[in-house]
């Protein structure tokens, strides 16, 4: 048993369990000002209707990708032209191909008896972009899969490795990021990958330390849209210290006066459905006076939602080692090791 791997798995299970019990909640650091730690986050009046510019503060990797003016219109035109094209070999023909500049790695795989698959590319399929895949968690896999964790993708005829991000599948213009691949709902997987036109089947695998790949999710290609906004949410929590009729003194959300004044414009909410805002800071140790639309209860919790836009990591790797045959992990115990009374 690998103790380091066991500790990593245990940590991942605890993170998944904590996220399930307290979604997106984070602790405010004591040694770092919150206005510095969360300076890339912002508050939204309404997640559904508040505007977010999709061209704002794009990462440097976006200079390396291709964007369509209308992906759906381009897809219909290219597929119609490919269906009307009568050039090329027909089904059942035997043809001889002459290929130049073949890498040595390909020749080694051919000489070892493995089949060689040749695929013709449609226009734009040699370019990179942000691809979105709609997948469903496979019931045979129960291990927590964290966002930005390296996975093996089988997308159509392509196989590659990448570190995707997960988000909810909605019809809005903003989509909430999921920290873990959900087992109970379809999830959108966003990744930097070569352009492929739907309909295309998708398989997601996770590679073990011994090289065996476990099936994680199945689905299909959704779209190619670099302007799809995926927002990561964090929730700062505080507790009411003194409750009045319409106001309350809240503590433990911030620990200095400057942080309170920095986040004062952001709206507050509670787990029992109350809404309010920060009125003023009290003292210098993080206590603040907040006004709500109704009186709080002593067991209620005050929350503040903050958001920032996230992007996939550019970890695209077209080289995927050959898949080893799958086997079930079993633990055997020797009879001599049993302590029998």
Short mmCIF file of C-alpha atoms in Angstrom, two decimals:
data_model
loop_
_atom_site.label_atom_id
_atom_site.label_comp_id
_atom_site.label_asym_id
_atom_site.label_seq_id
_atom_site.Cartn_x
_atom_site.Cartn_y
_atom_site.Cartn_z
CA UNK A 1 0.00 0.00 0.00
CA UNK A 2 1.33 3.42 -0.99
CA UNK A 3 0.93 5.66 2.07
CA UNK A 4 1.38 8.90 0.09
CA UNK A 5 -1.34 7.86 -2.39
CA UNK A 6 -3.63 6.86 0.48
CA UNK A 7 -3.16 10.24 2.17
CA UNK A 8 -3.87 12.05 -1.12
CA UNK A 9 -7.05 10.01 -1.68
CA UNK A 10 -8.18 10.68 1.90
CA UNK A 11 -7.60 14.41 1.46
CA UNK A 12 -9.62 14.40 -1.77
CA UNK A 13 -12.49 12.54 -0.08
CA UNK A 14 -12.52 15.03 2.80
CA UNK A 15 -12.57 17.96 0.37
CA UNK A 16 -15.47 16.44 -1.56
CA UNK A 17 -17.37 15.73 1.67
CA UNK A 18 -16.76 19.25 2.98
CA UNK A 19 -17.90 20.76 -0.34
CA UNK A 20 -21.08 18.68 -0.19
CA UNK A 21 -21.91 19.85 3.34
CA UNK A 22 -20.79 23.49 2.97
CA UNK A 23 -20.85 24.39 -0.76
CA UNK A 24 -18.14 26.86 -1.78
CA UNK A 25 -17.54 28.11 1.78
CA UNK A 26 -13.98 29.23 2.55
CA UNK A 27 -12.33 30.55 5.69
CA UNK A 28 -11.13 34.14 5.81
CA UNK A 29 -7.35 34.04 6.43
CA UNK A 30 -6.04 35.52 9.65
CA UNK A 31 -2.53 36.37 8.43
CA UNK A 32 -3.52 37.92 5.07
CA UNK A 33 -6.01 40.78 4.52
CA UNK A 34 -9.16 39.57 2.78
CA UNK A 35 -8.99 42.48 0.32
CA UNK A 36 -5.60 41.09 -0.84
CA UNK A 37 -6.47 37.38 -0.71
CA UNK A 38 -9.74 37.83 -2.65
CA UNK A 39 -8.80 40.84 -4.78
CA UNK A 40 -9.70 39.05 -8.03
CA UNK A 41 -13.23 38.33 -6.82
CA UNK A 42 -16.24 40.62 -7.13
CA UNK A 43 -19.83 40.66 -5.92
CA UNK A 44 -22.91 40.32 -8.13
CA UNK A 45 -26.33 41.76 -7.40
CA UNK A 46 -27.89 38.85 -9.28
CA UNK A 47 -26.04 35.86 -10.72
CA UNK A 48 -28.68 35.50 -13.43
CA UNK A 49 -29.12 39.10 -14.62
CA UNK A 50 -25.97 41.02 -13.61
CA UNK A 51 -23.68 41.75 -16.60
CA UNK A 52 -20.23 40.21 -17.09
CA UNK A 53 -18.10 41.22 -20.07
CA UNK A 54 -16.81 38.00 -21.75
CA UNK A 55 -13.87 39.92 -23.32
CA UNK A 56 -12.59 41.34 -20.03
CA UNK A 57 -9.09 40.38 -18.75
CA UNK A 58 -8.59 37.40 -21.05
CA UNK A 59 -5.56 35.17 -20.31
CA UNK A 60 -2.52 35.00 -22.55
CA UNK A 61 -3.52 31.53 -23.78
CA UNK A 62 -6.47 33.08 -25.63
CA UNK A 63 -3.99 34.56 -28.14
CA UNK A 64 -3.22 30.98 -29.27
CA UNK A 65 -6.75 29.82 -30.02
CA UNK A 66 -9.24 30.22 -32.87
CA UNK A 67 -12.74 31.66 -32.44
CA UNK A 68 -15.72 31.33 -34.79
CA UNK A 69 -18.08 34.17 -35.48
CA UNK A 70 -20.86 31.56 -35.52
CA UNK A 71 -19.79 28.00 -34.73
CA UNK A 72 -23.19 26.46 -35.54
CA UNK A 73 -23.44 28.12 -38.95
CA UNK A 74 -19.87 27.08 -39.81
CA UNK A 75 -20.57 23.51 -38.71
CA UNK A 76 -23.65 23.20 -40.94
CA UNK A 77 -21.81 24.64 -43.95
CA UNK A 78 -18.73 22.41 -43.57
CA UNK A 79 -20.73 19.23 -43.01
CA UNK A 80 -22.96 20.01 -46.01
CA UNK A 81 -19.91 20.56 -48.22
CA UNK A 82 -18.32 17.32 -46.97
CA UNK A 83 -21.52 15.36 -47.72
CA UNK A 84 -21.74 16.82 -51.25
CA UNK A 85 -18.07 16.12 -52.04
CA UNK A 86 -17.82 13.02 -54.24
CA UNK A 87 -14.03 12.90 -54.47
CA UNK A 88 -12.04 10.23 -52.65
CA UNK A 89 -12.25 6.47 -52.26
CA UNK A 90 -15.58 4.69 -52.02
CA UNK A 91 -16.51 2.05 -49.47
CA UNK A 92 -14.88 -1.30 -50.21
CA UNK A 93 -12.03 0.02 -52.36
CA UNK A 94 -8.42 -1.05 -51.87
CA UNK A 95 -6.09 1.93 -52.16
CA UNK A 96 -2.35 2.53 -51.85
CA UNK A 97 -1.20 5.58 -49.89
CA UNK A 98 2.23 7.21 -50.06
CA UNK A 99 2.99 9.29 -46.93
CA UNK A 100 6.07 11.45 -46.40
CA UNK A 101 7.69 12.81 -43.22
CA UNK A 102 6.32 10.05 -41.01
CA UNK A 103 7.66 10.24 -37.39
CA UNK A 104 9.74 7.34 -36.13
CA UNK A 105 7.30 6.73 -33.28
CA UNK A 106 4.53 6.01 -35.77
CA UNK A 107 6.74 3.59 -37.70
CA UNK A 108 7.63 1.78 -34.49
CA UNK A 109 3.96 1.27 -33.65
CA UNK A 110 3.23 0.00 -37.17
CA UNK A 111 6.13 -2.44 -37.10
CA UNK A 112 4.97 -3.88 -33.78
CA UNK A 113 1.76 -5.09 -35.41
CA UNK A 114 -0.62 -2.39 -34.21
CA UNK A 115 -3.18 -1.05 -36.70
CA UNK A 116 -2.63 2.41 -38.19
CA UNK A 117 -5.72 4.60 -38.48
CA UNK A 118 -5.80 7.43 -41.04
CA UNK A 119 -8.37 10.21 -40.65
CA UNK A 120 -9.04 13.15 -42.94
CA UNK A 121 -9.56 16.50 -41.24
CA UNK A 122 -12.33 18.93 -42.02
CA UNK A 123 -11.52 22.65 -42.34
CA UNK A 124 -10.39 24.27 -39.02
CA UNK A 125 -9.93 20.91 -37.28
CA UNK A 126 -6.16 21.44 -37.06
CA UNK A 127 -6.65 24.60 -34.94
CA UNK A 128 -6.91 24.90 -31.14
CA UNK A 129 -9.82 26.42 -29.26
CA UNK A 130 -11.89 26.05 -26.08
CA UNK A 131 -14.06 22.97 -26.46
CA UNK A 132 -17.06 22.24 -24.22
CA UNK A 133 -18.15 18.64 -23.63
CA UNK A 134 -21.41 17.59 -22.00
CA UNK A 135 -20.79 14.46 -19.93
CA UNK A 136 -22.55 12.31 -17.35
CA UNK A 137 -20.70 10.56 -14.52
CA UNK A 138 -20.37 6.82 -15.12
CA UNK A 139 -22.04 4.80 -12.33
CA UNK A 140 -19.08 2.40 -12.06
CA UNK A 141 -16.77 5.19 -10.85
CA UNK A 142 -17.29 6.68 -7.37
CA UNK A 143 -13.90 8.30 -6.77
CA UNK A 144 -13.99 12.12 -6.39
CA UNK A 145 -12.77 13.84 -9.57
CA UNK A 146 -11.54 17.37 -8.84
CA UNK A 147 -11.60 20.25 -11.32
CA UNK A 148 -8.27 20.86 -13.14
CA UNK A 149 -7.24 17.25 -12.52
CA UNK A 150 -5.52 15.55 -15.46
CA UNK A 151 -7.81 13.23 -17.42
CA UNK A 152 -7.53 11.21 -20.63
CA UNK A 153 -10.01 12.22 -23.34
CA UNK A 154 -11.32 10.05 -26.18
CA UNK A 155 -13.05 12.68 -28.36
CA UNK A 156 -14.05 11.16 -31.68
CA UNK A 157 -10.90 9.83 -33.34
CA UNK A 158 -8.59 11.86 -31.08
CA UNK A 159 -6.99 10.85 -27.80
CA UNK A 160 -5.24 13.38 -25.59
CA UNK A 161 -4.55 14.37 -21.98
CA UNK A 162 -5.66 17.67 -20.47
CA UNK A 163 -6.75 19.34 -17.23
CA UNK A 164 -10.36 20.55 -17.67
CA UNK A 165 -12.69 22.63 -15.54
CA UNK A 166 -16.28 21.63 -14.71
CA UNK A 167 -19.35 23.86 -14.79
CA UNK A 168 -23.12 23.63 -14.64
CA UNK A 169 -25.16 23.01 -17.80
CA UNK A 170 -27.61 25.93 -17.99
CA UNK A 171 -29.07 28.26 -20.62
CA UNK A 172 -27.87 31.46 -18.90
CA UNK A 173 -24.98 33.64 -20.03
CA UNK A 174 -22.97 32.81 -16.89
CA UNK A 175 -22.26 29.33 -15.55
CA UNK A 176 -21.16 28.35 -12.06
CA UNK A 177 -17.98 26.31 -11.77
CA UNK A 178 -18.19 22.92 -10.09
CA UNK A 179 -15.23 21.93 -7.91
CA UNK A 180 -15.96 18.21 -8.38
CA UNK A 181 -17.56 16.15 -11.14
CA UNK A 182 -21.14 15.66 -9.99
CA UNK A 183 -22.63 12.15 -10.09
CA UNK A 184 -26.28 13.27 -10.18
CA UNK A 185 -26.43 15.82 -13.01
CA UNK A 186 -24.92 16.45 -16.47
CA UNK A 187 -21.75 18.53 -16.30
CA UNK A 188 -20.01 20.69 -18.91
CA UNK A 189 -16.28 19.98 -19.24
CA UNK A 190 -14.23 22.86 -20.73
CA UNK A 191 -10.75 22.21 -22.10
CA UNK A 192 -8.20 23.54 -24.60
CA UNK A 193 -8.28 21.02 -27.46
CA UNK A 194 -8.26 20.79 -31.28
CA UNK A 195 -11.51 21.87 -32.93
CA UNK A 196 -13.94 19.03 -33.63
CA UNK A 197 -17.43 19.32 -35.06
CA UNK A 198 -20.40 17.60 -33.36
CA UNK A 199 -21.97 15.10 -33.23
CA UNK A 200 -18.97 13.44 -31.58
CA UNK A 201 -18.89 10.92 -28.75
CA UNK A 202 -16.67 11.58 -25.74
CA UNK A 203 -15.15 9.24 -23.15
CA UNK A 204 -13.24 10.46 -20.08
CA UNK A 205 -10.70 8.24 -18.33
CA UNK A 206 -8.53 8.68 -15.25
CA UNK A 207 -5.15 7.00 -15.30
CA UNK A 208 -3.98 5.11 -12.24
CA UNK A 209 -0.41 5.04 -11.01
CA UNK A 210 0.03 1.58 -12.55
CA UNK A 211 -1.06 2.80 -16.01
CA UNK A 212 -4.60 1.36 -16.01
CA UNK A 213 -7.28 3.81 -17.14
CA UNK A 214 -10.66 3.85 -15.38
CA UNK A 215 -13.76 5.13 -17.18
CA UNK A 216 -14.98 8.29 -15.42
CA UNK A 217 -17.70 9.82 -17.63
CA UNK A 218 -19.36 9.54 -21.03
CA UNK A 219 -21.06 12.13 -23.19
CA UNK A 220 -20.83 14.14 -26.38
CA UNK A 221 -19.33 17.32 -27.78
CA UNK A 222 -21.43 20.38 -26.91
CA UNK A 223 -19.88 23.42 -28.62
CA UNK A 224 -16.76 25.47 -29.32
CA UNK A 225 -17.14 28.83 -27.58
CA UNK A 226 -14.21 30.69 -25.94
CA UNK A 227 -16.65 33.37 -24.72
CA UNK A 228 -18.56 31.00 -22.44
CA UNK A 229 -18.25 32.59 -18.98
CA UNK A 230 -17.49 30.16 -16.13
CA UNK A 231 -17.50 31.77 -12.68
CA UNK A 232 -15.96 30.37 -9.53
CA UNK A 233 -17.92 31.20 -6.40
CA UNK A 234 -16.61 31.50 -2.86
CA UNK A 235 -18.77 32.10 0.20
CA UNK A 236 -17.51 34.03 3.24
CA UNK A 237 -19.47 33.29 6.41
CA UNK A 238 -20.04 35.23 9.63
CA UNK A 239 -22.11 34.74 12.76
CA UNK A 240 -24.52 37.18 14.45
CA UNK A 241 -23.12 38.39 17.78
CA UNK A 242 -25.90 40.78 18.87
CA UNK A 243 -29.34 40.78 17.21
CA UNK A 244 -31.71 43.77 17.12
CA UNK A 245 -35.00 44.15 15.30
CA UNK A 246 -33.68 45.01 11.83
CA UNK A 247 -29.93 45.03 12.42
CA UNK A 248 -27.30 42.74 13.86
CA UNK A 249 -23.63 42.83 14.83
CA UNK A 250 -21.77 40.20 12.80
CA UNK A 251 -18.31 38.81 13.54
CA UNK A 252 -15.82 36.24 12.19
CA UNK A 253 -16.37 37.24 8.53
CA UNK A 254 -13.52 39.76 8.57
CA UNK A 255 -10.81 40.54 11.10
CA UNK A 256 -9.91 44.20 10.44
CA UNK A 257 -11.70 47.43 9.66
CA UNK A 258 -10.14 47.94 6.20
CA UNK A 259 -11.55 44.64 4.88
CA UNK A 260 -15.05 45.60 6.03
CA UNK A 261 -14.91 48.94 4.22
CA UNK A 262 -13.54 47.22 1.07
CA UNK A 263 -16.41 44.69 0.85
CA UNK A 264 -19.11 47.09 2.09
CA UNK A 265 -20.89 47.43 -1.34
CA UNK A 266 -21.42 43.63 -1.63
CA UNK A 267 -24.87 42.36 -0.68
CA UNK A 268 -25.29 39.91 2.22
CA UNK A 269 -27.64 36.96 2.56
CA UNK A 270 -28.35 34.34 5.20
CA UNK A 271 -29.08 30.62 5.13
CA UNK A 272 -32.64 31.38 6.28
CA UNK A 273 -33.33 33.67 3.30
CA UNK A 274 -32.69 37.13 4.77
CA UNK A 275 -30.98 39.81 2.67
CA UNK A 276 -29.06 42.87 3.81
CA UNK A 277 -25.92 44.98 3.58
CA UNK A 278 -23.05 46.24 5.71
CA UNK A 279 -23.83 49.56 7.38
CA UNK A 280 -20.62 50.34 9.27
CA UNK A 281 -17.58 48.82 10.96
CA UNK A 282 -17.46 48.61 14.75
CA UNK A 283 -14.03 48.84 16.28
CA UNK A 284 -10.87 47.46 14.69
CA UNK A 285 -11.24 43.66 15.16
CA UNK A 286 -13.72 42.78 12.40
CA UNK A 287 -17.10 43.43 14.04
CA UNK A 288 -19.60 45.12 11.75
CA UNK A 289 -23.16 46.39 11.95
CA UNK A 290 -25.42 44.97 9.23
CA UNK A 291 -29.01 45.84 8.28
CA UNK A 292 -31.41 43.12 7.01
CA UNK A 293 -34.92 43.00 5.59
CA UNK A 294 -36.17 41.14 8.67
CA UNK A 295 -34.98 40.10 12.10
CA UNK A 296 -32.31 37.39 12.22
CA UNK A 297 -32.43 34.22 14.26
CA UNK A 298 -29.64 33.31 16.63
CA UNK A 299 -28.86 30.07 14.75
CA UNK A 300 -28.68 31.82 11.35
CA UNK A 301 -25.43 32.34 9.39
CA UNK A 302 -24.55 35.47 7.40
CA UNK A 303 -23.03 34.81 3.97
CA UNK A 304 -21.31 36.87 1.27
CA UNK A 305 -20.99 35.51 -2.29
CA UNK A 306 -17.94 36.50 -4.36
CA UNK A 307 -17.17 35.48 -7.96
CA UNK A 308 -14.27 35.41 -10.41
CA UNK A 309 -13.94 34.03 -13.92
CA UNK A 310 -11.84 30.89 -14.37
CA UNK A 311 -10.24 29.30 -17.43
CA UNK A 312 -8.89 25.84 -18.23
CA UNK A 313 -5.18 25.09 -17.97
CA UNK A 314 -3.20 24.72 -21.19
CA UNK A 315 -1.98 21.18 -20.52
CA UNK A 316 -2.99 19.61 -23.83
CA UNK A 317 -0.82 16.56 -24.53
CA UNK A 318 -1.56 14.53 -27.68
CA UNK A 319 0.65 11.66 -26.52
CA UNK A 320 -1.31 9.10 -24.51
CA UNK A 321 0.44 5.84 -23.58
CA UNK A 322 -1.23 2.62 -24.74
CA UNK A 323 -4.07 1.56 -22.51
CA UNK A 324 -3.31 -1.46 -20.33
CA UNK A 325 -5.93 -4.18 -19.86
CA UNK A 326 -8.30 -3.37 -17.03
CA UNK A 327 -8.31 -5.52 -13.92
CA UNK A 328 -10.22 -5.30 -10.66
CA UNK A 329 -8.21 -4.21 -7.66
CA UNK A 330 -8.43 -6.88 -4.99
CA UNK A 331 -6.73 -7.06 -1.62
CA UNK A 332 -5.74 -10.51 -0.43
CA UNK A 333 -4.88 -11.34 3.17
CA UNK A 334 -2.59 -14.22 4.01
CA UNK A 335 -3.93 -16.71 6.57
CA UNK A 336 -0.71 -16.46 8.58
CA UNK A 337 -1.31 -12.71 9.11
CA UNK A 338 -4.68 -13.26 10.79
CA UNK A 339 -4.76 -13.13 14.54
CA UNK A 340 -7.21 -15.90 15.41
CA UNK A 341 -8.20 -16.68 18.95
#
